[in-house]
């Protein structure tokens, strides 16, 4: 019986370790927002065991790949949102930035979400966003698959944080 309880405890520990937790500030200012600016920032990440700068030297089509990643990300965000429109182009009162910290060779992505106000001050931060990547394709294609899953996850997170 003890082994069963231990197994359940370990399973719940692992599952909860991938839950998104607000570690600084709040995301409640987004309650009445209709449009939110958002982007994924890979600049401080390690991609396929390389610092981002080294990855750029290997990935000669990064700009095109990043655009494809953002298209998948925004499409997913807007598909699962509740009346909020996410945009990478529009200036808004608040800006969300997903800081990718680690991307493995399958595109599996780990990072955290930051909420900035118009003065570029962080007013909310999370930890522990994690999504699986893809199964086959180029590195940017696999990262796009992860971005699609990330869009859904962030949209669900913002829904929870902005419930009235």
C-alpha positions as a LaTeX table, in Angstrom:
\begin{tabular}{lrrr}
\hline
Residue & $x$ (\AA) & $y$ (\AA) & $z$ (\AA) \\
\hline
Unk1 & 0.00 & 0.00 & 0.00 \\
Unk2 & 2.87 & 2.34 & 0.83 \\
Unk3 & 4.31 & 1.77 & $-2.65$ \\
Unk4 & 1.04 & 2.84 & $-4.26$ \\
Unk5 & 0.94 & 6.05 & $-2.21$ \\
Unk6 & 4.57 & 6.72 & $-3.02$ \\
Unk7 & 3.96 & 6.18 & $-6.75$ \\
Unk8 & 0.95 & 8.54 & $-6.68$ \\
Unk9 & 2.92 & 11.16 & $-4.77$ \\
Unk10 & 5.83 & 10.97 & $-7.24$ \\
Unk11 & 3.48 & 11.20 & $-10.22$ \\
Unk12 & 1.71 & 14.25 & $-8.79$ \\
Unk13 & 5.06 & 15.86 & $-7.97$ \\
Unk14 & 6.24 & 15.48 & $-11.54$ \\
Unk15 & 2.95 & 16.73 & $-13.01$ \\
Unk16 & 2.80 & 19.74 & $-10.69$ \\
Unk17 & 6.43 & 20.60 & $-11.44$ \\
Unk18 & 5.31 & 21.49 & $-14.98$ \\
Unk19 & 2.46 & 23.72 & $-13.78$ \\
Unk20 & 2.72 & 27.42 & $-14.45$ \\
Unk21 & 3.24 & 29.41 & $-11.28$ \\
Unk22 & 3.15 & 33.16 & $-10.91$ \\
Unk23 & 6.39 & 33.98 & $-9.12$ \\
Unk24 & 6.31 & 37.75 & $-9.34$ \\
Unk25 & 3.52 & 40.31 & $-9.53$ \\
Unk26 & 0.23 & 39.55 & $-11.22$ \\
Unk27 & $-1.39$ & 39.07 & $-14.59$ \\
Unk28 & $-4.68$ & 40.62 & $-13.44$ \\
Unk29 & $-4.16$ & 43.90 & $-15.39$ \\
Unk30 & $-5.04$ & 41.88 & $-18.50$ \\
Unk31 & $-8.64$ & 41.37 & $-17.30$ \\
Unk32 & $-10.16$ & 44.11 & $-19.46$ \\
Unk33 & $-7.67$ & 43.99 & $-22.34$ \\
Unk34 & $-8.95$ & 43.04 & $-25.78$ \\
Unk35 & $-5.63$ & 43.05 & $-27.66$ \\
Unk36 & $-2.31$ & 41.93 & $-26.21$ \\
Unk37 & 1.11 & 42.17 & $-27.83$ \\
Unk38 & 3.13 & 38.97 & $-27.50$ \\
Unk39 & 6.35 & 37.43 & $-28.76$ \\
Unk40 & 8.72 & 34.53 & $-28.16$ \\
Unk41 & 12.27 & 35.55 & $-27.24$ \\
Unk42 & 14.96 & 32.96 & $-27.90$ \\
Unk43 & 17.93 & 35.35 & $-27.43$ \\
Unk44 & 18.99 & 33.90 & $-24.07$ \\
Unk45 & 18.15 & 30.30 & $-24.83$ \\
Unk46 & 20.19 & 27.23 & $-25.49$ \\
Unk47 & 18.98 & 25.52 & $-28.67$ \\
Unk48 & 20.06 & 21.96 & $-29.39$ \\
Unk49 & 22.82 & 22.33 & $-26.78$ \\
Unk50 & 24.17 & 25.54 & $-28.37$ \\
Unk51 & 23.93 & 29.13 & $-27.17$ \\
Unk52 & 21.50 & 31.10 & $-29.34$ \\
Unk53 & 24.31 & 33.00 & $-31.10$ \\
Unk54 & 25.99 & 29.73 & $-32.12$ \\
Unk55 & 22.64 & 28.35 & $-33.29$ \\
Unk56 & 22.21 & 31.39 & $-35.56$ \\
Unk57 & 25.51 & 30.55 & $-37.26$ \\
Unk58 & 24.23 & 27.04 & $-38.04$ \\
Unk59 & 20.62 & 27.94 & $-38.86$ \\
Unk60 & 20.98 & 30.08 & $-41.98$ \\
Unk61 & 17.24 & 30.62 & $-42.44$ \\
Unk62 & 16.42 & 31.79 & $-38.90$ \\
Unk63 & 14.35 & 34.85 & $-39.86$ \\
Unk64 & 12.07 & 32.81 & $-42.10$ \\
Unk65 & 11.92 & 30.03 & $-39.51$ \\
Unk66 & 11.11 & 32.48 & $-36.71$ \\
Unk67 & 8.28 & 33.98 & $-38.79$ \\
Unk68 & 6.82 & 30.49 & $-39.28$ \\
Unk69 & 7.15 & 29.80 & $-35.55$ \\
Unk70 & 5.32 & 33.04 & $-34.70$ \\
Unk71 & 2.54 & 32.31 & $-37.21$ \\
Unk72 & 1.86 & 28.92 & $-35.58$ \\
Unk73 & 2.14 & 30.46 & $-32.12$ \\
Unk74 & $-0.29$ & 33.32 & $-32.81$ \\
Unk75 & $-2.77$ & 31.09 & $-34.62$ \\
Unk76 & $-2.87$ & 28.75 & $-31.63$ \\
Unk77 & $-3.10$ & 31.57 & $-29.09$ \\
Unk78 & $-6.03$ & 33.17 & $-30.89$ \\
Unk79 & $-7.77$ & 29.83 & $-31.49$ \\
Unk80 & $-7.93$ & 29.10 & $-27.74$ \\
Unk81 & $-8.43$ & 32.63 & $-26.40$ \\
Unk82 & $-11.65$ & 33.92 & $-24.91$ \\
Unk83 & $-12.13$ & 37.19 & $-26.74$ \\
Unk84 & $-8.54$ & 38.40 & $-26.42$ \\
Unk85 & $-6.68$ & 39.00 & $-29.67$ \\
Unk86 & $-2.96$ & 38.28 & $-29.53$ \\
Unk87 & $-0.74$ & 40.19 & $-31.94$ \\
Unk88 & 2.98 & 40.50 & $-32.55$ \\
Unk89 & 2.57 & 43.82 & $-34.39$ \\
Unk90 & 0.14 & 46.07 & $-32.51$ \\
Unk91 & 1.21 & 48.42 & $-29.74$ \\
Unk92 & $-0.86$ & 47.67 & $-26.65$ \\
Unk93 & $-1.03$ & 48.64 & $-22.98$ \\
Unk94 & 0.71 & 45.41 & $-22.00$ \\
Unk95 & 3.21 & 43.09 & $-23.65$ \\
Unk96 & 3.72 & 39.39 & $-22.99$ \\
Unk97 & 7.11 & 37.85 & $-23.71$ \\
Unk98 & 7.80 & 34.15 & $-23.54$ \\
Unk99 & 11.50 & 33.81 & $-22.68$ \\
Unk100 & 12.63 & 30.46 & $-24.02$ \\
Unk101 & 15.50 & 29.18 & $-21.91$ \\
Unk102 & 16.03 & 25.75 & $-23.40$ \\
Unk103 & 15.06 & 24.08 & $-26.68$ \\
Unk104 & 16.20 & 20.51 & $-27.33$ \\
Unk105 & 16.76 & 18.88 & $-30.73$ \\
Unk106 & 13.09 & 17.80 & $-30.91$ \\
Unk107 & 11.92 & 21.36 & $-30.27$ \\
Unk108 & 10.87 & 20.64 & $-26.67$ \\
Unk109 & 10.81 & 24.08 & $-25.08$ \\
Unk110 & 11.14 & 25.33 & $-21.50$ \\
Unk111 & 10.93 & 28.91 & $-20.36$ \\
Unk112 & 8.91 & 31.53 & $-18.53$ \\
Unk113 & 6.34 & 34.18 & $-19.34$ \\
Unk114 & 6.82 & 37.86 & $-18.51$ \\
Unk115 & 4.22 & 40.63 & $-18.52$ \\
Unk116 & 5.47 & 44.16 & $-19.19$ \\
Unk117 & 3.61 & 47.46 & $-18.92$ \\
Unk118 & 4.00 & 50.40 & $-21.35$ \\
Unk119 & 7.05 & 51.62 & $-19.41$ \\
Unk120 & 8.77 & 48.27 & $-20.03$ \\
Unk121 & 8.52 & 47.35 & $-16.35$ \\
Unk122 & 7.87 & 43.71 & $-15.46$ \\
Unk123 & 4.55 & 43.45 & $-13.62$ \\
Unk124 & 4.08 & 39.69 & $-13.79$ \\
Unk125 & 6.31 & 36.65 & $-14.20$ \\
Unk126 & 5.88 & 32.88 & $-14.26$ \\
Unk127 & 8.16 & 29.93 & $-14.15$ \\
Unk128 & 7.95 & 26.42 & $-15.50$ \\
Unk129 & 6.33 & 26.68 & $-18.92$ \\
Unk130 & 7.16 & 23.45 & $-20.72$ \\
Unk131 & 5.90 & 22.04 & $-24.02$ \\
Unk132 & 6.91 & 19.10 & $-26.17$ \\
Unk133 & 8.30 & 19.70 & $-29.64$ \\
Unk134 & 7.62 & 17.85 & $-32.87$ \\
Unk135 & 8.57 & 14.47 & $-34.29$ \\
Unk136 & 10.31 & 15.23 & $-37.56$ \\
Unk137 & 11.43 & 18.15 & $-39.68$ \\
Unk138 & 13.95 & 20.94 & $-39.42$ \\
Unk139 & 14.86 & 22.45 & $-36.06$ \\
Unk140 & 12.65 & 25.48 & $-36.72$ \\
Unk141 & 9.78 & 23.24 & $-37.81$ \\
Unk142 & 10.05 & 21.30 & $-34.54$ \\
Unk143 & 10.20 & 24.60 & $-32.64$ \\
Unk144 & 7.05 & 25.69 & $-34.51$ \\
Unk145 & 5.26 & 22.55 & $-33.34$ \\
Unk146 & 6.27 & 23.43 & $-29.77$ \\
Unk147 & 5.14 & 27.04 & $-30.29$ \\
Unk148 & 1.73 & 25.78 & $-31.35$ \\
Unk149 & 1.40 & 23.84 & $-28.08$ \\
Unk150 & 2.80 & 26.81 & $-26.19$ \\
Unk151 & 0.15 & 29.10 & $-27.67$ \\
Unk152 & $-2.60$ & 26.86 & $-26.34$ \\
Unk153 & $-0.95$ & 26.62 & $-22.93$ \\
Unk154 & $-0.41$ & 30.39 & $-22.59$ \\
Unk155 & $-3.96$ & 31.10 & $-23.74$ \\
Unk156 & $-5.32$ & 28.74 & $-21.07$ \\
Unk157 & $-3.04$ & 30.30 & $-18.45$ \\
Unk158 & $-4.20$ & 33.85 & $-19.30$ \\
Unk159 & $-7.84$ & 32.71 & $-19.15$ \\
Unk160 & $-7.28$ & 31.44 & $-15.60$ \\
Unk161 & $-5.44$ & 34.58 & $-14.54$ \\
Unk162 & $-8.09$ & 36.96 & $-15.93$ \\
Unk163 & $-11.27$ & 35.32 & $-14.66$ \\
Unk164 & $-13.57$ & 37.95 & $-13.20$ \\
\hline
\end{tabular}
